[in-house]
């Protein structure tokens, strides 16, 4: 069973719309969550990280974390065609933040 | 600052052949990771090192895969006797602290 589960598997939003992506860990030993974005044929690039309960905003991107349920979500407002990519959620433990457990990803397509 | 460098970028093998992938991490990064990413899926950790020591290789198919980082800098991942199921992109990553940086990967196709 996948320890990090993402939903939806794929998502289509219109340009200017809001995209909401979800991620839950079934491993209670995780403490940190990461969101990576991977454009087709490119390497994953870290988008945002969140370690504490609550919300974190950077530009058009907002992440939420509920540590009790080990659920995080990524919201992209005013989506642009350049946001079209595979979005990967990863989790890691506090003692080893670099050992990332990835989900299968959500493929986002922003339609002009 | 130079990123994580990998070579080759692409490899095409017949089943049963061997291949080696090379990785040069970001200078000063003590931790190096090898991930396998099948098409349209998330990366899965194969092995990682801190300096020259293997910290976790539990997901590395030990009968055909091997990885070394002899001087705690560059690393080599080798596949002996490749299978079609090994078709994937092999990503090297490095870190010093919390953030992990990925290389561009080697796309392997086994026919």
mmCIF file of C-alpha atoms in Angstrom:
data_model
loop_
_atom_site.group_PDB
_atom_site.id
_atom_site.type_symbol
_atom_site.label_atom_id
_atom_site.label_comp_id
_atom_site.label_asym_id
_atom_site.label_seq_id
_atom_site.Cartn_x
_atom_site.Cartn_y
_atom_site.Cartn_z
ATOM 1 C CA UNK A 1 0.000 0.000 0.000
ATOM 2 C CA UNK A 2 1.235 3.449 -0.921
ATOM 3 C CA UNK A 3 2.264 5.254 2.290
ATOM 4 C CA UNK A 4 1.631 8.661 0.738
ATOM 5 C CA UNK A 5 -1.619 8.923 -1.177
ATOM 6 C CA UNK A 6 -2.513 11.787 -3.468
ATOM 7 C CA UNK A 7 -5.802 12.821 -4.996
ATOM 8 C CA UNK A 8 -7.072 13.436 -7.511
ATOM 9 C CA UNK A 9 -4.922 11.459 -9.926
ATOM 10 C CA UNK A 10 -5.457 14.141 -12.548
ATOM 11 C CA UNK A 11 -7.086 17.548 -12.639
ATOM 12 C CA UNK A 12 -8.088 19.966 -15.363
ATOM 13 C CA UNK A 13 -8.736 23.600 -14.487
ATOM 14 C CA UNK A 14 -9.319 26.646 -16.686
ATOM 15 C CA UNK A 15 -6.736 29.389 -16.850
ATOM 16 C CA UNK A 16 -7.320 31.737 -13.928
ATOM 17 C CA UNK A 17 -9.060 29.054 -11.905
ATOM 18 C CA UNK A 18 -8.222 27.431 -8.576
ATOM 19 C CA UNK A 19 -6.523 24.032 -8.402
ATOM 20 C CA UNK A 20 -6.724 22.017 -5.181
ATOM 21 C CA UNK A 21 -4.556 18.965 -4.608
ATOM 22 C CA UNK A 22 -4.652 16.597 -1.643
ATOM 23 C CA UNK A 23 -2.165 14.351 0.088
ATOM 24 C CA UNK A 24 -2.384 12.034 3.102
ATOM 25 C CA UNK A 25 0.235 9.912 4.799
ATOM 26 C CA UNK A 26 -0.591 6.593 6.424
ATOM 27 C CA UNK A 27 2.790 6.564 8.180
ATOM 28 C CA UNK A 28 2.432 8.234 11.573
ATOM 29 C CA UNK A 29 6.213 8.643 11.847
ATOM 30 C CA UNK A 30 6.274 11.496 9.339
ATOM 31 C CA UNK A 31 6.663 15.065 10.459
ATOM 32 C CA UNK A 32 7.440 17.055 7.342
ATOM 33 C CA UNK A 33 5.566 17.437 4.080
ATOM 34 C CA UNK A 34 6.918 18.673 0.809
ATOM 35 C CA UNK A 35 5.312 19.607 -2.486
ATOM 36 C CA UNK A 36 7.374 19.188 -5.625
ATOM 37 C CA UNK A 37 6.486 20.188 -9.151
ATOM 38 C CA UNK A 38 7.788 18.258 -12.124
ATOM 39 C CA UNK A 39 7.324 19.524 -15.645
ATOM 40 C CA UNK A 40 7.366 16.918 -18.392
ATOM 41 C CA UNK A 41 10.883 15.616 -19.000
ATOM 42 C CA UNK A 42 12.354 17.677 -16.167
ATOM 43 C CA UNK A 43 13.527 16.925 -12.637
ATOM 44 C CA UNK A 44 11.281 17.535 -9.601
ATOM 45 C CA UNK A 45 11.685 21.009 -8.091
ATOM 46 C CA UNK A 46 10.668 21.782 -4.513
ATOM 47 C CA UNK A 47 7.679 24.106 -4.521
ATOM 48 C CA UNK A 48 6.758 24.424 -0.876
ATOM 49 C CA UNK A 49 7.347 22.689 2.424
ATOM 50 C CA UNK A 50 5.292 22.694 5.594
ATOM 51 C CA UNK A 51 6.207 21.356 8.990
ATOM 52 C CA UNK A 52 3.669 22.914 11.368
ATOM 53 C CA UNK A 53 -0.089 22.843 11.622
ATOM 54 C CA UNK A 54 -1.804 25.574 9.714
ATOM 55 C CA UNK A 55 -1.330 27.402 6.482
ATOM 56 C CA UNK A 56 1.577 28.801 4.513
ATOM 57 C CA UNK A 57 1.253 31.097 1.510
ATOM 58 C CA UNK A 58 3.809 31.982 -1.148
ATOM 59 C CA UNK A 59 2.461 34.023 -4.027
ATOM 60 C CA UNK A 60 -0.295 32.087 -5.785
ATOM 61 C CA UNK A 61 0.438 28.919 -3.815
ATOM 62 C CA UNK A 62 -1.016 27.996 -0.418
ATOM 63 C CA UNK A 63 -0.405 24.811 1.553
ATOM 64 C CA UNK A 64 -2.351 23.565 4.535
ATOM 65 C CA UNK A 65 -1.299 20.915 7.032
ATOM 66 C CA UNK A 66 -3.307 19.026 9.607
ATOM 67 C CA UNK A 67 -0.779 16.981 11.572
ATOM 68 C CA UNK A 68 -3.427 15.066 13.485
ATOM 69 C CA UNK A 69 -4.793 13.579 10.276
ATOM 70 C CA UNK A 70 -1.449 13.758 8.390
ATOM 71 C CA UNK A 71 -3.254 15.551 5.599
ATOM 72 C CA UNK A 72 -1.832 18.333 3.497
ATOM 73 C CA UNK A 73 -3.301 20.214 0.572
ATOM 74 C CA UNK A 74 -1.883 22.516 -2.059
ATOM 75 C CA UNK A 75 -4.005 25.255 -3.603
ATOM 76 C CA UNK A 76 -2.989 27.188 -6.683
ATOM 77 C CA UNK A 77 -5.010 30.309 -7.401
ATOM 78 C CA UNK A 78 -5.094 32.126 -10.726
ATOM 79 C CA UNK A 79 -3.730 28.978 -12.412
ATOM 80 C CA UNK A 80 -1.568 29.521 -15.488
ATOM 81 C CA UNK A 81 -0.813 27.160 -18.392
ATOM 82 C CA UNK A 82 2.786 27.075 -17.139
ATOM 83 C CA UNK A 83 1.483 25.444 -13.933
ATOM 84 C CA UNK A 84 0.613 22.338 -15.979
ATOM 85 C CA UNK A 85 2.833 19.632 -14.495
ATOM 86 C CA UNK A 86 2.990 16.576 -12.235
ATOM 87 C CA UNK A 87 2.637 17.644 -8.592
ATOM 88 C CA UNK A 88 4.319 15.318 -6.138
ATOM 89 C CA UNK A 89 3.674 15.207 -2.414
ATOM 90 C CA UNK A 90 6.441 13.795 -0.230
ATOM 91 C CA UNK A 91 6.712 13.098 3.480
ATOM 92 C CA UNK A 92 9.691 12.582 5.743
ATOM 93 C CA UNK A 93 10.457 11.988 9.390
ATOM 94 C CA UNK A 94 11.898 14.622 11.679
ATOM 95 C CA UNK A 95 15.047 12.614 12.190
ATOM 96 C CA UNK A 96 15.708 12.246 8.501
ATOM 97 C CA UNK A 97 14.159 15.025 6.512
ATOM 98 C CA UNK A 98 15.914 14.026 3.320
ATOM 99 C CA UNK A 99 14.501 10.513 3.092
ATOM 100 C CA UNK A 100 11.446 11.407 1.076
ATOM 101 C CA UNK A 101 8.488 9.098 0.592
ATOM 102 C CA UNK A 102 6.634 10.253 -2.502
ATOM 103 C CA UNK A 103 3.063 9.771 -3.585
ATOM 104 C CA UNK A 104 2.171 8.846 -7.151
ATOM 105 C CA UNK A 105 1.412 12.453 -8.010
ATOM 106 C CA UNK A 106 -1.411 14.563 -9.417
ATOM 107 C CA UNK A 107 -1.224 15.612 -13.047
ATOM 108 C CA UNK A 108 -2.517 19.151 -13.406
ATOM 109 C CA UNK A 109 -3.546 20.545 -16.768
ATOM 110 C CA UNK A 110 -4.435 24.225 -17.012
ATOM 111 C CA UNK A 111 -6.459 24.958 -20.127
ATOM 112 C CA UNK A 112 -6.058 28.391 -21.770
ATOM 113 C CA UNK B 1 25.888 27.247 -7.922
ATOM 114 C CA UNK B 2 26.047 24.094 -10.035
ATOM 115 C CA UNK B 3 23.233 21.631 -9.557
ATOM 116 C CA UNK B 4 23.261 17.852 -9.315
ATOM 117 C CA UNK B 5 24.851 16.470 -12.458
ATOM 118 C CA UNK B 6 24.002 13.080 -13.924
ATOM 119 C CA UNK B 7 25.194 11.128 -16.907
ATOM 120 C CA UNK B 8 24.279 9.732 -19.269
ATOM 121 C CA UNK B 9 20.941 11.446 -19.909
ATOM 122 C CA UNK B 10 19.556 8.507 -21.839
ATOM 123 C CA UNK B 11 20.335 4.798 -22.149
ATOM 124 C CA UNK B 12 18.737 2.045 -24.204
ATOM 125 C CA UNK B 13 19.635 -1.554 -23.397
ATOM 126 C CA UNK B 14 18.588 -5.020 -24.335
ATOM 127 C CA UNK B 15 17.519 -7.313 -21.509
ATOM 128 C CA UNK B 16 20.511 -8.879 -19.835
ATOM 129 C CA UNK B 17 22.886 -5.999 -20.494
ATOM 130 C CA UNK B 18 24.573 -3.967 -17.761
ATOM 131 C CA UNK B 19 24.584 -0.190 -17.326
ATOM 132 C CA UNK B 20 26.108 2.350 -14.943
ATOM 133 C CA UNK B 21 24.792 5.741 -14.007
ATOM 134 C CA UNK B 22 27.001 8.484 -12.606
ATOM 135 C CA UNK B 23 26.098 11.330 -10.268
ATOM 136 C CA UNK B 24 27.971 14.420 -9.081
ATOM 137 C CA UNK B 25 26.073 16.035 -6.189
ATOM 138 C CA UNK B 26 26.061 19.698 -5.254
ATOM 139 C CA UNK B 27 29.387 20.601 -3.662
ATOM 140 C CA UNK B 28 29.256 20.323 0.127
ATOM 141 C CA UNK B 29 26.165 18.137 0.212
ATOM 142 C CA UNK B 30 26.841 15.216 2.503
ATOM 143 C CA UNK B 31 23.763 13.152 1.651
ATOM 144 C CA UNK B 32 23.167 11.575 -1.752
ATOM 145 C CA UNK B 33 20.079 9.688 -2.906
ATOM 146 C CA UNK B 34 19.189 7.469 -5.836
ATOM 147 C CA UNK B 35 15.521 7.330 -6.812
ATOM 148 C CA UNK B 36 13.738 5.294 -9.485
ATOM 149 C CA UNK B 37 10.803 7.000 -11.200
ATOM 150 C CA UNK B 38 8.638 4.893 -13.510
ATOM 151 C CA UNK B 39 6.774 6.844 -16.159
ATOM 152 C CA UNK B 40 3.953 9.014 -14.763
ATOM 153 C CA UNK B 41 4.643 7.961 -11.154
ATOM 154 C CA UNK B 42 6.391 9.460 -8.161
ATOM 155 C CA UNK B 43 10.055 8.721 -7.423
ATOM 156 C CA UNK B 44 10.803 5.747 -5.185
ATOM 157 C CA UNK B 45 13.940 5.750 -3.043
ATOM 158 C CA UNK B 46 16.437 3.013 -3.895
ATOM 159 C CA UNK B 47 19.413 3.881 -1.688
ATOM 160 C CA UNK B 48 20.982 6.798 0.079
ATOM 161 C CA UNK B 49 24.382 7.681 1.505
ATOM 162 C CA UNK B 50 25.678 10.042 4.123
ATOM 163 C CA UNK B 51 29.238 10.758 3.100
ATOM 164 C CA UNK B 52 30.565 7.363 1.944
ATOM 165 C CA UNK B 53 28.327 5.243 4.171
ATOM 166 C CA UNK B 54 25.173 3.521 2.978
ATOM 167 C CA UNK B 55 22.373 4.579 5.315
ATOM 168 C CA UNK B 56 19.469 2.714 3.734
ATOM 169 C CA UNK B 57 19.502 0.335 0.791
ATOM 170 C CA UNK B 58 16.457 -1.679 1.779
ATOM 171 C CA UNK B 59 14.648 -0.866 -1.478
ATOM 172 C CA UNK B 60 17.601 -1.665 -3.723
ATOM 173 C CA UNK B 61 17.172 -4.994 -5.586
ATOM 174 C CA UNK B 62 20.477 -6.350 -4.342
ATOM 175 C CA UNK B 63 20.712 -9.209 -6.807
ATOM 176 C CA UNK B 64 21.113 -6.878 -9.775
ATOM 177 C CA UNK B 65 21.561 -3.329 -8.462
ATOM 178 C CA UNK B 66 24.567 -1.878 -6.668
ATOM 179 C CA UNK B 67 25.540 1.630 -5.626
ATOM 180 C CA UNK B 68 28.751 3.106 -4.303
ATOM 181 C CA UNK B 69 30.010 6.476 -3.132
ATOM 182 C CA UNK B 70 33.629 5.659 -2.270
ATOM 183 C CA UNK B 71 34.956 9.123 -1.381
ATOM 184 C CA UNK B 72 31.741 10.644 -0.175
ATOM 185 C CA UNK B 73 31.348 12.790 -3.277
ATOM 186 C CA UNK B 74 30.414 11.244 -6.645
ATOM 187 C CA UNK B 75 28.314 8.112 -6.839
ATOM 188 C CA UNK B 76 27.676 5.299 -9.298
ATOM 189 C CA UNK B 77 24.538 3.182 -9.590
ATOM 190 C CA UNK B 78 24.945 -0.026 -11.573
ATOM 191 C CA UNK B 79 22.385 -2.454 -12.935
ATOM 192 C CA UNK B 80 23.610 -5.896 -13.876
ATOM 193 C CA UNK B 81 21.461 -7.907 -16.260
ATOM 194 C CA UNK B 82 18.752 -5.303 -16.864
ATOM 195 C CA UNK B 83 15.094 -6.316 -17.154
ATOM 196 C CA UNK B 84 12.228 -4.607 -18.982
ATOM 197 C CA UNK B 85 10.743 -3.738 -15.584
ATOM 198 C CA UNK B 86 13.788 -1.564 -14.891
ATOM 199 C CA UNK B 87 12.590 0.892 -17.536
ATOM 200 C CA UNK B 88 12.334 4.203 -15.653
ATOM 201 C CA UNK B 89 14.105 7.470 -15.006
ATOM 202 C CA UNK B 90 16.862 7.205 -12.402
ATOM 203 C CA UNK B 91 17.170 10.377 -10.398
ATOM 204 C CA UNK B 92 20.095 11.333 -8.241
ATOM 205 C CA UNK B 93 19.543 13.901 -5.508
ATOM 206 C CA UNK B 94 21.611 15.523 -2.793
ATOM 207 C CA UNK B 95 21.043 17.506 0.374
ATOM 208 C CA UNK B 96 22.756 19.254 3.261
ATOM 209 C CA UNK B 97 19.988 20.006 5.695
ATOM 210 C CA UNK B 98 16.331 19.750 4.906
ATOM 211 C CA UNK B 99 15.934 20.525 1.207
ATOM 212 C CA UNK B 100 16.644 17.852 -1.387
ATOM 213 C CA UNK B 101 17.809 18.883 -4.863
ATOM 214 C CA UNK B 102 17.340 16.603 -7.845
ATOM 215 C CA UNK B 103 19.390 16.086 -10.961
ATOM 216 C CA UNK B 104 17.856 15.836 -14.433
ATOM 217 C CA UNK B 105 17.933 12.065 -14.324
ATOM 218 C CA UNK B 106 18.901 9.248 -16.647
ATOM 219 C CA UNK B 107 16.054 7.864 -18.707
ATOM 220 C CA UNK B 108 16.591 4.114 -19.105
ATOM 221 C CA UNK B 109 14.706 2.000 -21.615
ATOM 222 C CA UNK B 110 15.184 -1.776 -21.563
ATOM 223 C CA UNK B 111 13.892 -3.535 -24.670
#
